[in-house]
Coordinates of C-alpha atoms in Angstrom, one line a residue:
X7 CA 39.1 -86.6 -41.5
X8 CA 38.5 -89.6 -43.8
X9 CA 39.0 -87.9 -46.6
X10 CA 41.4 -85.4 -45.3
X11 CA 44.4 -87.4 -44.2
X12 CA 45.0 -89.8 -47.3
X13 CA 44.7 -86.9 -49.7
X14 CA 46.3 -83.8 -47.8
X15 CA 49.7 -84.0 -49.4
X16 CA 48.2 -84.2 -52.8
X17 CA 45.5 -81.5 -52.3
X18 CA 49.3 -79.0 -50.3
X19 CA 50.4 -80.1 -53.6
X20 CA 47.7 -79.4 -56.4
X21 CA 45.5 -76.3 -54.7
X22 CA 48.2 -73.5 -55.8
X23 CA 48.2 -74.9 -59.2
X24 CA 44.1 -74.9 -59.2
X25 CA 44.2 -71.4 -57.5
X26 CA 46.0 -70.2 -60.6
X27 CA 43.4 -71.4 -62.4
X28 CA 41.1 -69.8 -60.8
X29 CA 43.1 -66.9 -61.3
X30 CA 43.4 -67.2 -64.6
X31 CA 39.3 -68.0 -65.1
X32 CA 38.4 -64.9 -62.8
X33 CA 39.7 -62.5 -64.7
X34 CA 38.4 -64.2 -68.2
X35 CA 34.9 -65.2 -67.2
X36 CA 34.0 -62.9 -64.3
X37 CA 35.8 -59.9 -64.9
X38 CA 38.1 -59.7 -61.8
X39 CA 40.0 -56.9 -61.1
X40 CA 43.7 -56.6 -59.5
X41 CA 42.2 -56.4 -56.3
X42 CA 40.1 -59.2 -56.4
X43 CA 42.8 -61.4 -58.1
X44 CA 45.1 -60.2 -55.2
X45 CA 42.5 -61.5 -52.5
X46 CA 41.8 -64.7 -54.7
X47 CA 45.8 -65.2 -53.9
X48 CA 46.0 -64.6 -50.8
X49 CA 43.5 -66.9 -49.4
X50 CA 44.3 -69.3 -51.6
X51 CA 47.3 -69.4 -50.1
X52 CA 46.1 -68.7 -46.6
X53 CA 44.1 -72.0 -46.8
X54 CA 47.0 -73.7 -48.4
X55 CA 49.0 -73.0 -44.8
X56 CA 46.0 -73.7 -42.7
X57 CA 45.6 -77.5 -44.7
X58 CA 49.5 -78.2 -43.8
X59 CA 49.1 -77.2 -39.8
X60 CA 47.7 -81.0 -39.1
X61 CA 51.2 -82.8 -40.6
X62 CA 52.4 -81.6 -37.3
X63 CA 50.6 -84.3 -35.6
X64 CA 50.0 -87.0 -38.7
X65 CA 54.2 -86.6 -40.1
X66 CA 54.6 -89.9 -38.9
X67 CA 51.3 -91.5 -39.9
X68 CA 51.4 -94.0 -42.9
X69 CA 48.2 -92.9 -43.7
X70 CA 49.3 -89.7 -44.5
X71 CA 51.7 -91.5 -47.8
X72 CA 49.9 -91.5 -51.1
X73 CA 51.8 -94.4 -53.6
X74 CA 50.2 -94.8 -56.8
X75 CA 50.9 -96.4 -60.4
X76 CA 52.1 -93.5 -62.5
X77 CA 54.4 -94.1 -65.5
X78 CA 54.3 -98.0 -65.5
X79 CA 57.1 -98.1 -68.3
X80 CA 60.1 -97.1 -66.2
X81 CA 58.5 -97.9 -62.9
X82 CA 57.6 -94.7 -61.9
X83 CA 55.2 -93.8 -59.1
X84 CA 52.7 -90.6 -57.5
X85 CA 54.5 -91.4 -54.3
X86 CA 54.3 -88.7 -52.2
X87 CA 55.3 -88.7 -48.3
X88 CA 56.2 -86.5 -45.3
X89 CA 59.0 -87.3 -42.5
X90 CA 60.0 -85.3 -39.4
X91 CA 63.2 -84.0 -42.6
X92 CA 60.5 -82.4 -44.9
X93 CA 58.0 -81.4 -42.4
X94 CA 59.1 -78.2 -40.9
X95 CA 60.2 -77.1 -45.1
X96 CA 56.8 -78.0 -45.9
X97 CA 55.3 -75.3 -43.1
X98 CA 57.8 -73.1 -44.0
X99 CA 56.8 -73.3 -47.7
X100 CA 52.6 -72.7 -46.5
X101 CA 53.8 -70.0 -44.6
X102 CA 56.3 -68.0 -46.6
X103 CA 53.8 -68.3 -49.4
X104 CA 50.7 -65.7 -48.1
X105 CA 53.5 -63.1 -46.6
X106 CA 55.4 -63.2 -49.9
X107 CA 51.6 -62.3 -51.5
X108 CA 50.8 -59.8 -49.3
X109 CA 54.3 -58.3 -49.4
X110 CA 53.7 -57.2 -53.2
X111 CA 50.1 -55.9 -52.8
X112 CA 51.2 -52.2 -53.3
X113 CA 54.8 -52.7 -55.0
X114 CA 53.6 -55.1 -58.1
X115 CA 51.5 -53.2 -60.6
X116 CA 52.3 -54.5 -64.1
X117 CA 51.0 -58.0 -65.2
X118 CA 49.1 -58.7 -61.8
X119 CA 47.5 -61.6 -62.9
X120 CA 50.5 -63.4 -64.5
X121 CA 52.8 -62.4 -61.9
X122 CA 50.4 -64.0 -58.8
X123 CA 49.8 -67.2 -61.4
X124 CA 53.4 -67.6 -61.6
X125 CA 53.7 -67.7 -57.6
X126 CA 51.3 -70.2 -57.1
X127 CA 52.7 -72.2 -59.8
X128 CA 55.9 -71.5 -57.6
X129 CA 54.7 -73.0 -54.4
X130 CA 53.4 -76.2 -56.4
X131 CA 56.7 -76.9 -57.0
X132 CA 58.3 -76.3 -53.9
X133 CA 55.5 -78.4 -52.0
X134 CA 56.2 -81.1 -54.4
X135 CA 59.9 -81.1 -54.1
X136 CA 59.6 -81.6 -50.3
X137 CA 56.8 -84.6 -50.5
X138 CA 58.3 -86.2 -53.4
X139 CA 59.2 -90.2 -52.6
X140 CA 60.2 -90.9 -56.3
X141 CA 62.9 -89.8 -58.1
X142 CA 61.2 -88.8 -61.4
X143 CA 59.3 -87.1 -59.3
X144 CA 61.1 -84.8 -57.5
X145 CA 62.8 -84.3 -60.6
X146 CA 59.6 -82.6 -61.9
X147 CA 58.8 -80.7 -59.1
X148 CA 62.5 -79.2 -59.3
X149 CA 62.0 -78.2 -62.8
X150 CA 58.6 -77.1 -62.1
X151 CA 60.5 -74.5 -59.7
X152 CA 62.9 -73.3 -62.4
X153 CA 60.2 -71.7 -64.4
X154 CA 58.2 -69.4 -62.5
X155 CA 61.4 -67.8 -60.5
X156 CA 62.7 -67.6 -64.0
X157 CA 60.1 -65.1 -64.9
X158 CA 59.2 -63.6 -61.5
X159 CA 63.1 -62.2 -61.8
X160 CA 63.2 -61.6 -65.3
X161 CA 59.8 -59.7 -65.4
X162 CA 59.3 -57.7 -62.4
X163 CA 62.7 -57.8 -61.3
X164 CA 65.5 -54.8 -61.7
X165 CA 67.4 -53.0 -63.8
X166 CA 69.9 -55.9 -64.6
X167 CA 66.7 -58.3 -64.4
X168 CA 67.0 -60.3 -67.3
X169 CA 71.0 -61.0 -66.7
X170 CA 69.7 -61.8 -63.1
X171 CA 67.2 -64.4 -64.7
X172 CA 69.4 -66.5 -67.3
X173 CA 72.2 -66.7 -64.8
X174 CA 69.9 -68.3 -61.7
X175 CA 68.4 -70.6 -65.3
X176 CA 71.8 -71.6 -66.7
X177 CA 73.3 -73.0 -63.3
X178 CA 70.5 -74.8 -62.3
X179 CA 69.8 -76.4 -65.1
X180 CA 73.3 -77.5 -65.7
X181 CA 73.3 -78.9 -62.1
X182 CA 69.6 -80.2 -62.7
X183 CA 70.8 -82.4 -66.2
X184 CA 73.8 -84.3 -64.3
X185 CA 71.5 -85.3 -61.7
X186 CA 69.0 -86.7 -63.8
X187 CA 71.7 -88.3 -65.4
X188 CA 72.8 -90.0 -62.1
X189 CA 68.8 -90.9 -61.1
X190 CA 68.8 -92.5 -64.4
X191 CA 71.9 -94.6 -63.7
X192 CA 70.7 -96.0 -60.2
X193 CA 67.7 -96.4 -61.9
X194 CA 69.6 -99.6 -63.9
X195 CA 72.3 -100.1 -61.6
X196 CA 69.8 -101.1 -59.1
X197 CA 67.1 -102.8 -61.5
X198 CA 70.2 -104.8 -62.3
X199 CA 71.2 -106.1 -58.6
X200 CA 68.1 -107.0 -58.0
X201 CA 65.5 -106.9 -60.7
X202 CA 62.9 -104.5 -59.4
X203 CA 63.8 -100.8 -61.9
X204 CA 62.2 -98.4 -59.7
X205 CA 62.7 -94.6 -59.0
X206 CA 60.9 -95.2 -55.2
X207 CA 63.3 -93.5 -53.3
X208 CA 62.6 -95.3 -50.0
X209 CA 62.9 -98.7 -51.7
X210 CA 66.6 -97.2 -53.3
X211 CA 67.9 -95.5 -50.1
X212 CA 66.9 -99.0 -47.9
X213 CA 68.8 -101.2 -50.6
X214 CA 71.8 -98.9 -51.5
X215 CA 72.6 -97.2 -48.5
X216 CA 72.8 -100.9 -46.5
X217 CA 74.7 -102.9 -49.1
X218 CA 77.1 -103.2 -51.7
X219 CA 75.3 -102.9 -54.8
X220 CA 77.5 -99.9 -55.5
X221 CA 81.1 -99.5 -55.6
X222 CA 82.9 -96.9 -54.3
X223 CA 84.4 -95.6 -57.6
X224 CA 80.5 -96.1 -58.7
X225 CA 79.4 -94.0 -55.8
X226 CA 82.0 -91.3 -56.2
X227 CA 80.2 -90.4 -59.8
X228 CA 76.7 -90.6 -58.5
X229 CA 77.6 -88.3 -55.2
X230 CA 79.2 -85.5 -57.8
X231 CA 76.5 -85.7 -59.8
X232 CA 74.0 -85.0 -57.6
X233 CA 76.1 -83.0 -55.3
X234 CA 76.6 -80.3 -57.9
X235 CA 73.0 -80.1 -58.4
X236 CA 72.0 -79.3 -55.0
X237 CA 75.3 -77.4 -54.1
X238 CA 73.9 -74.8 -56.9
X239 CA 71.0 -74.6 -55.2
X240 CA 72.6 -74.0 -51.9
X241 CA 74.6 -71.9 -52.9
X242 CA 77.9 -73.7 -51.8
X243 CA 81.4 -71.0 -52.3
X244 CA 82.4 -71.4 -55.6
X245 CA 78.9 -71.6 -57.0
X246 CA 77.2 -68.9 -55.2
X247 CA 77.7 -66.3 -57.8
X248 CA 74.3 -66.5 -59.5
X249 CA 72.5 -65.7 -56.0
X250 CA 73.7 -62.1 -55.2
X251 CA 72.3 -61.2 -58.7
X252 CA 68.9 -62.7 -58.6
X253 CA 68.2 -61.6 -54.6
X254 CA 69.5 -58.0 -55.7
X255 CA 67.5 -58.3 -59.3
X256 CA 64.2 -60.3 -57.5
X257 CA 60.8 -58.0 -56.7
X258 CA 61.2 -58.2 -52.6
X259 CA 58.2 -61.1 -52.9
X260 CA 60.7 -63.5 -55.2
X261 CA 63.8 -62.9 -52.8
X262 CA 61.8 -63.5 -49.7
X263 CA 60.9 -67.3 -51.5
X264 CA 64.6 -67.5 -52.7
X265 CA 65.6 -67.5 -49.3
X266 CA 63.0 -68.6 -47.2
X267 CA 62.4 -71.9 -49.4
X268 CA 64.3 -72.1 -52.6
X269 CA 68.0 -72.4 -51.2
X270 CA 66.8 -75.5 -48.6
X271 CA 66.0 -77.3 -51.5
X272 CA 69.8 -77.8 -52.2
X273 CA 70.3 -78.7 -48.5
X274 CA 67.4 -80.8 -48.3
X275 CA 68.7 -82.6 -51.2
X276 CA 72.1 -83.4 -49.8
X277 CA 70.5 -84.8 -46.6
X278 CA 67.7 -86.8 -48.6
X279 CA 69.8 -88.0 -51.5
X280 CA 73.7 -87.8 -51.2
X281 CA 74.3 -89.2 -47.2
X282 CA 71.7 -91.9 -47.0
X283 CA 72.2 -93.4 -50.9
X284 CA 76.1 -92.9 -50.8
X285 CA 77.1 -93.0 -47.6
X286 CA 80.7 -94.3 -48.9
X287 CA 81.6 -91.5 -51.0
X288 CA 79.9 -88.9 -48.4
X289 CA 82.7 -89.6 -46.2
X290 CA 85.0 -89.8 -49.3
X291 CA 84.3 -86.2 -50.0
X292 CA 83.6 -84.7 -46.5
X293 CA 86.9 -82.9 -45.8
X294 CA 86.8 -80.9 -49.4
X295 CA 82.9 -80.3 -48.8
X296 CA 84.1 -79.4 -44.9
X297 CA 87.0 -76.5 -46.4
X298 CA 83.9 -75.0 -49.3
X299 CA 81.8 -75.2 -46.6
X300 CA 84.5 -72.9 -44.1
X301 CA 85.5 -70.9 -47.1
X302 CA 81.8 -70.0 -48.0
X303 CA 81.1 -68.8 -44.3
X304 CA 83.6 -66.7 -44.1
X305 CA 84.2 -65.1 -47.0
X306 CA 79.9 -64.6 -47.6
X307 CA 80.9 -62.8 -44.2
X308 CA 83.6 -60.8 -45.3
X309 CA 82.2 -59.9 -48.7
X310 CA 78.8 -58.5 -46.8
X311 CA 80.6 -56.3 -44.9
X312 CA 81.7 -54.3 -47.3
X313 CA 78.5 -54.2 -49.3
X314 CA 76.8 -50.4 -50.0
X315 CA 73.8 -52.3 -51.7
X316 CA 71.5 -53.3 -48.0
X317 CA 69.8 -56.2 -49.7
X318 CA 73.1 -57.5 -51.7
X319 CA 74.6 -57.8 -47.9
X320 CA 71.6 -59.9 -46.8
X321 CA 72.7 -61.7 -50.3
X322 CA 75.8 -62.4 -49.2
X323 CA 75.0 -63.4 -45.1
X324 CA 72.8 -66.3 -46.8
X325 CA 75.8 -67.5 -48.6
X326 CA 77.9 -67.5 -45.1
X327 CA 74.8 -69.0 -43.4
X328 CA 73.8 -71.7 -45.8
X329 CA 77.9 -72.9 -45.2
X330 CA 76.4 -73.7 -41.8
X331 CA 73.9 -76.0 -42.7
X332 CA 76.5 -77.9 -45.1
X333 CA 79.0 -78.0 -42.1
X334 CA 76.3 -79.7 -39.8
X335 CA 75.7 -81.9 -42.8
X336 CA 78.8 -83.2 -43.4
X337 CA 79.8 -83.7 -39.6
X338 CA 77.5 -87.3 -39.5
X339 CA 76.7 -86.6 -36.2
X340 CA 72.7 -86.3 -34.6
X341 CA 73.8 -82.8 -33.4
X342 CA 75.1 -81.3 -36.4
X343 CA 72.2 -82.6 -39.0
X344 CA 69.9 -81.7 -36.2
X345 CA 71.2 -78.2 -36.3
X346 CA 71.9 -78.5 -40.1
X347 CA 67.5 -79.3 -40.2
X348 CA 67.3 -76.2 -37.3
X349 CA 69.2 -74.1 -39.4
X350 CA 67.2 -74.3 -42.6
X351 CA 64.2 -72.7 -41.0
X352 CA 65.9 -70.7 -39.2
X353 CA 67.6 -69.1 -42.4
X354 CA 64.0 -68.9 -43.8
X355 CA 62.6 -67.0 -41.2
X356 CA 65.3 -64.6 -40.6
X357 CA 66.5 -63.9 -43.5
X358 CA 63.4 -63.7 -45.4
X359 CA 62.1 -61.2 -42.7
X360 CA 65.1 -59.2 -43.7
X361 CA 63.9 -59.2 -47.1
X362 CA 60.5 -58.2 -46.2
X363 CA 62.2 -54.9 -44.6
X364 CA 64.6 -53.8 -47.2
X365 CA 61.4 -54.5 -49.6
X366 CA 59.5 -51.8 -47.0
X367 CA 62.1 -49.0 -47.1
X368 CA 63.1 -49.4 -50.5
X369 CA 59.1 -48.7 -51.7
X370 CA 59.3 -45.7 -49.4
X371 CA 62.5 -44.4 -50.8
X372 CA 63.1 -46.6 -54.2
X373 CA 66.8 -47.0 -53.1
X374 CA 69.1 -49.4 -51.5
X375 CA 72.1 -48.1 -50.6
X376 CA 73.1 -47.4 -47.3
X377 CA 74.0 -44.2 -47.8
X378 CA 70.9 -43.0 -48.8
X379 CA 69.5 -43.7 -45.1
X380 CA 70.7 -42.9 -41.7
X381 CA 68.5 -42.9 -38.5
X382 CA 65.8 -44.3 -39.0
X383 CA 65.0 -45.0 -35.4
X384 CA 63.3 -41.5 -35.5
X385 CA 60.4 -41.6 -38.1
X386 CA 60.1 -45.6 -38.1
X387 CA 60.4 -46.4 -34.6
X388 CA 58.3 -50.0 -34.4
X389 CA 60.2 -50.8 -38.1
X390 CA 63.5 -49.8 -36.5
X391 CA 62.8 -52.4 -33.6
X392 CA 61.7 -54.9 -35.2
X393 CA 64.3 -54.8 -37.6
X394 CA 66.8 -54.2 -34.6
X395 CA 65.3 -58.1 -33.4
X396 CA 65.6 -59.6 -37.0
X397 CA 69.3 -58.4 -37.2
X398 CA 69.7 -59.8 -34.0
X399 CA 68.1 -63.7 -34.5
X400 CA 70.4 -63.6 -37.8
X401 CA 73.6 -62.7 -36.0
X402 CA 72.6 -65.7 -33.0
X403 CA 72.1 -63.7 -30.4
X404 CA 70.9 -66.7 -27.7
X405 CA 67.3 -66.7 -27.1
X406 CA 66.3 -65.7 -30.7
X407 CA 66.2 -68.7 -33.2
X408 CA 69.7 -68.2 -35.0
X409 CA 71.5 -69.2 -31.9
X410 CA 70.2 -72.7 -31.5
X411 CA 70.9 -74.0 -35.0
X412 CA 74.9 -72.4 -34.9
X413 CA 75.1 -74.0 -31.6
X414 CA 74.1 -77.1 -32.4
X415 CA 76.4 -77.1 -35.9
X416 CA 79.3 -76.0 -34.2
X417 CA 78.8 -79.0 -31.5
X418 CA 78.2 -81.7 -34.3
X419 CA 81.4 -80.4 -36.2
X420 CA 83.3 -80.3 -33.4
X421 CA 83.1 -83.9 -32.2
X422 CA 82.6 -85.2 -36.0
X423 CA 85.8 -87.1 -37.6
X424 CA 86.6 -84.1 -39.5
X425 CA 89.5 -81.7 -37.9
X426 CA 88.6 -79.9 -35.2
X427 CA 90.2 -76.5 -37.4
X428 CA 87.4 -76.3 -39.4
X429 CA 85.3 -75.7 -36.7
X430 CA 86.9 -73.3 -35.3
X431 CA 87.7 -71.0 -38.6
X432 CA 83.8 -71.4 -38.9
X433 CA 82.8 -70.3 -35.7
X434 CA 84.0 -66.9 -36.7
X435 CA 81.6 -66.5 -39.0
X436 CA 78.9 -65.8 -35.8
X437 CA 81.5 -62.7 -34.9
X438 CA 81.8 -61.7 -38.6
X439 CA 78.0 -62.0 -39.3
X440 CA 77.5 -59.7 -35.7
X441 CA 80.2 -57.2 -37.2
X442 CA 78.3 -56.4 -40.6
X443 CA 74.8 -56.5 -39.5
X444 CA 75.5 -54.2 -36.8
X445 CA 77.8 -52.1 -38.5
X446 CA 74.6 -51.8 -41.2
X447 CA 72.0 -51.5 -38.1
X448 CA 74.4 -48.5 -37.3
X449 CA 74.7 -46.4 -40.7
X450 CA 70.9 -47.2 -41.1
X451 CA 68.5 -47.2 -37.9
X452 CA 70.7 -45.8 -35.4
X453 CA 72.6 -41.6 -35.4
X454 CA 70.8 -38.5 -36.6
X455 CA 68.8 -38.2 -39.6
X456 CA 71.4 -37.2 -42.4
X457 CA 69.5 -37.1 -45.4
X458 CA 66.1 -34.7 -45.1
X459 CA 64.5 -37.3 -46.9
X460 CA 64.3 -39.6 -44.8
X461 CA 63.0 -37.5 -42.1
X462 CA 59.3 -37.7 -42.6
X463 CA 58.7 -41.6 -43.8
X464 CA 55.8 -43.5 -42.4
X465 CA 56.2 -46.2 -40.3
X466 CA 54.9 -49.3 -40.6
X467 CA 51.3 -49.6 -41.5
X468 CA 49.1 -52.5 -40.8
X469 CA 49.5 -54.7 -43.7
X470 CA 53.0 -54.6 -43.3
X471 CA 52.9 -55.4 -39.3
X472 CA 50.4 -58.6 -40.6
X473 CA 53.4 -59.1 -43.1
X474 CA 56.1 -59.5 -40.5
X475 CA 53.9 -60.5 -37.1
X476 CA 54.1 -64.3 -37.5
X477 CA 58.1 -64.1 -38.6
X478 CA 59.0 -62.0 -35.7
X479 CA 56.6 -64.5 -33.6
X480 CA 58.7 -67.3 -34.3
X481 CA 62.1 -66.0 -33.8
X482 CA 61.4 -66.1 -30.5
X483 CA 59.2 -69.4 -30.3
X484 CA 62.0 -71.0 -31.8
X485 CA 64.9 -69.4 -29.7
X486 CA 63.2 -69.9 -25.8
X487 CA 61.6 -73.7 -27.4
X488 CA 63.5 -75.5 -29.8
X489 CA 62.6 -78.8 -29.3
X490 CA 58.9 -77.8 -30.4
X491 CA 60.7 -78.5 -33.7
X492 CA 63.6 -80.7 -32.8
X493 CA 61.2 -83.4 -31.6
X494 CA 60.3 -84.2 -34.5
X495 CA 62.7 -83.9 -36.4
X496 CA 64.9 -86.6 -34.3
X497 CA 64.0 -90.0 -36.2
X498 CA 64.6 -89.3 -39.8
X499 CA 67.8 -87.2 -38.4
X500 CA 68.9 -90.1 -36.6
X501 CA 68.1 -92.9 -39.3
X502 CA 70.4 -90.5 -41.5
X503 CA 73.3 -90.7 -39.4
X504 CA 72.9 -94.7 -38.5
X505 CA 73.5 -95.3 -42.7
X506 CA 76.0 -92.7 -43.4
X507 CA 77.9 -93.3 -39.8
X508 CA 79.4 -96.9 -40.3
X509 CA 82.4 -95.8 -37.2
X510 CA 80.8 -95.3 -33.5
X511 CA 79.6 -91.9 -32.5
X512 CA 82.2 -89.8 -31.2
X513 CA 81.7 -89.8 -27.0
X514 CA 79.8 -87.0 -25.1
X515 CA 81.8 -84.8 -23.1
X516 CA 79.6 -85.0 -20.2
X517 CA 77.5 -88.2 -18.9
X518 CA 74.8 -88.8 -20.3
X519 CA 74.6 -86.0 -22.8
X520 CA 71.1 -84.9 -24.4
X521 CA 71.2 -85.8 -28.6
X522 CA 69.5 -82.0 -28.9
X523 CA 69.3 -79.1 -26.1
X524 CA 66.8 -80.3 -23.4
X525 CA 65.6 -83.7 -24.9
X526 CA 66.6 -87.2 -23.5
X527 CA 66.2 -90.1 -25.5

């Protein structure tokens, strides 16, 4: 434990990258086949998730931070850390990572070795964007990102694959160049106030979020800039449009990352960069970012209703979904970043699972379309109910995980400063998301078998229960106990809201209210 503890975010954040090596080396040297670079993968990865379980216990521990000298020129430092905001996006990452493996083992037969050197590659960079406590940094590790997904959808994507790729490229790596841009700029403005030029981003949210080293006009700038980075990422209605075609485009293994991890990167980066560093200009811009935020969950609703394309509808539900997490966001109250944090992994684990099942029907049947299917319930009974709970948890039905993290939004928007409208225009977004998942649950699982095709498919075999065991698992953990998570999550939610919220919190309805279902504090 010694050793452990002071190195484990470096060795989350370097194995994948050393495993690809290995990949690489295997192959070269030793002659491995697909199937041994396939296992090499997988339990890479599989000791990758067992090495983050023990941040549930040390998230809190300075001994867990790593800060060393890196690029002395500009100030730069290997500062990695873990808070109860990056914690649960961490597990998620360990996790997603050996389903998304195992999820291709049969479906990916061209390129083997590139394409599983590419996801571990991959979950380096997500790791690293989520541990990152500099700003040159994070900046790497978001980059790092760009590259594999860029090939993982232009490679063993679809038909429109490469059209799929450059689009997903081009708008993040316009949003990426502004916010470099605006690191570089706080970068001076700050080494200027006070004489220490760093990138630390604990050192820069403690002096900037607390004082007036910035002007407002100055923090206006530096909230777009970075803003539009991570709102790309999100994807926040009007930027979205690149997502439909690289989740309809991505093999089922790159979609289930796109979802599961990739989009809370832009919602992580709100939360860790734009509230707490420009808590001014957050405020400034909260009732546009409130009406996007509406806009995008209803019309991602509306638009996947009338979707033929299944996995272009789950496309869509994220952008209606991901509008929730901004909402909670922007409401600067404990409940709604609270449910903003909830909703993140609840996103991940739903809607990746949903993923994971298009990705089984369509390598049964190699189509899509909704049409094409049509009571399912017969041949694929266990995939029909599971999929039947998976729809579920995604629509909020209480008890599965979606429900908590809506509920809690919808609380913190409701007695935020922002109008009380909003809240309610979003809050049909939970009947819209029922209406087209159900609908598709209907002209899919449910009815008599219509096409002859369908009629003798296999049901789920046993690497594809493993695949979606633990996601199922924790829809309900996370429905029935949500302050497993919550709890931990609390502090850094709350020392958030005490920078961003100058104005007292809005009062409780009833005495003594909990800050999160079923905790006191």
């Amino acid at each position: 434990m010694d050793f452990l503890k002071p190195n484990l975010l470096l060795l989350l954040t370097l194995l994948p990258t050393v495993a690809a090596v290995l990949l690489i080396l295997a192959q070269k040297f030793a002659g491995a086949g697909e199937e041994g670079m396939r296992r090499i993968a997988l339990g890479s990865t599989v000791v990758i998730f067992l090495l983050s379980l023990p941040l549930i216990g040390w998230y809190d521990d300075p001994a867990l931070t790593m800060n060393l000298p890196w690029i002395d020129a500009i100030g730069a430092r290997f500062h990695l850390g873990v808070d109860g905001m990056s914690l649960w996006l961490v597990l998620l990452t360990t996790l997603t990572m050996p389903i998304a493996v195992l999820s291709g083992w049969t479906s990916v037969e061209k390129r083997v070795r590139e394409y599983l050197v590419f996801m571990l590659l991959l979950e380096t960079g997500m790791i690293g964007v989520f541990v990152s406590m500099d700003m040159i940094l994070f900046y790497l590790f978001w980059e790092v990102v760009l590259v594999p997904m860029y090939f993982l959808i232009g490679v063993w994507g679809g038909e429109r694959r490469i059209y799929a790729a450059v689009k997903f490229f081009l708008y993040t790596v316009v949003g990426s160049l502004l916010m470099l841009a605006a690191m570089i700029s706080l970068y001076f403005i700050h080494g200027k106030a006070t004489g220490n030029y760093t990138f630390d981003i604990v050192v820069l949210t403690k002096a900037l979020g607390s004082s007036s080293i910035l002007t407002l006009e100055t923090q206006k700038w530096l909230f777009l800039a970075f803003a539009l980075a991570f709102m790309i990422k999100v994807p926040l209605f009007p930027l979205h449009t690149w997502l439909p075609d690289a989740h309809v485009e991505a093999p089922t293994a790159g979609s289930v990352i796109l979802a599961a991890v990739l989009l809370k990167m832009g919602t992580y980066g709100l939360m860790r960069f734009n509230l707490p560093l420009f808590p001014e200009a957050s405020h400034y811009y909260a009732t546009p970012i409130f009406v996007l935020a509406v806009i995008g969950i209803v019309y991602g609703a509306l638009v996947a209703m009338v979707q033929p394309d299944v996995k272009k509808l789950v496309a869509y539900s994220s952008v209606s979904h991901l509008g929730f997490v901004v909402l909670g966001i922007f409401s600067f109250t404990d409940k709604g970043l609270e449910g903003a944090l909830y909703q993140m992994l609840n996103h991940g684990v739903s809607t990746g699972a949903l993923f994971l099942f298009i990705g089984f029907i369509y390598e049964r049947r190699h189509t899509r379309q909704i049409s094409e299917f049509g009571g399912l319930a017969t041949p694929m009974p266990v995939y029909s109910t599971l999929f039947v709970i998976t729809c579920l948890a995604s629509a909020g039905l209480p008890l599965l995980n979606g429900f908590v993290g809506e509920f809690l939004i919808l609380l913190g928007a409701f007695f935020s400063t922002q109008h009380v409208a909003f809240t309610a225009i979003a809050a049909t977004g939970m009947i819209l998301s029922a209406v087209y998942l159900l609908w598709m649950l209907q002209r899919v699982v449910f009815g008599e078998v219509t096409n002859p095709k369908n009629a003798k498919l296999q049901d789920l075999n046993t690497r594809e229960l493993v695949v979606i065991a633990p996601l199922i698992i924790l829809m309900v953990v996370m429905g029935v106990a949500p302050n497993l998570f919550l709890d931990r999550s609390h502090k850094a939610v709350e020392e958030v809201r005490k920078v961003v919220d100058k104005t007292p919190a809005a009062p409780a309805p009833v005495e003594s209210q909990p800050t999160h279902l079923g905790a006191t504090h």
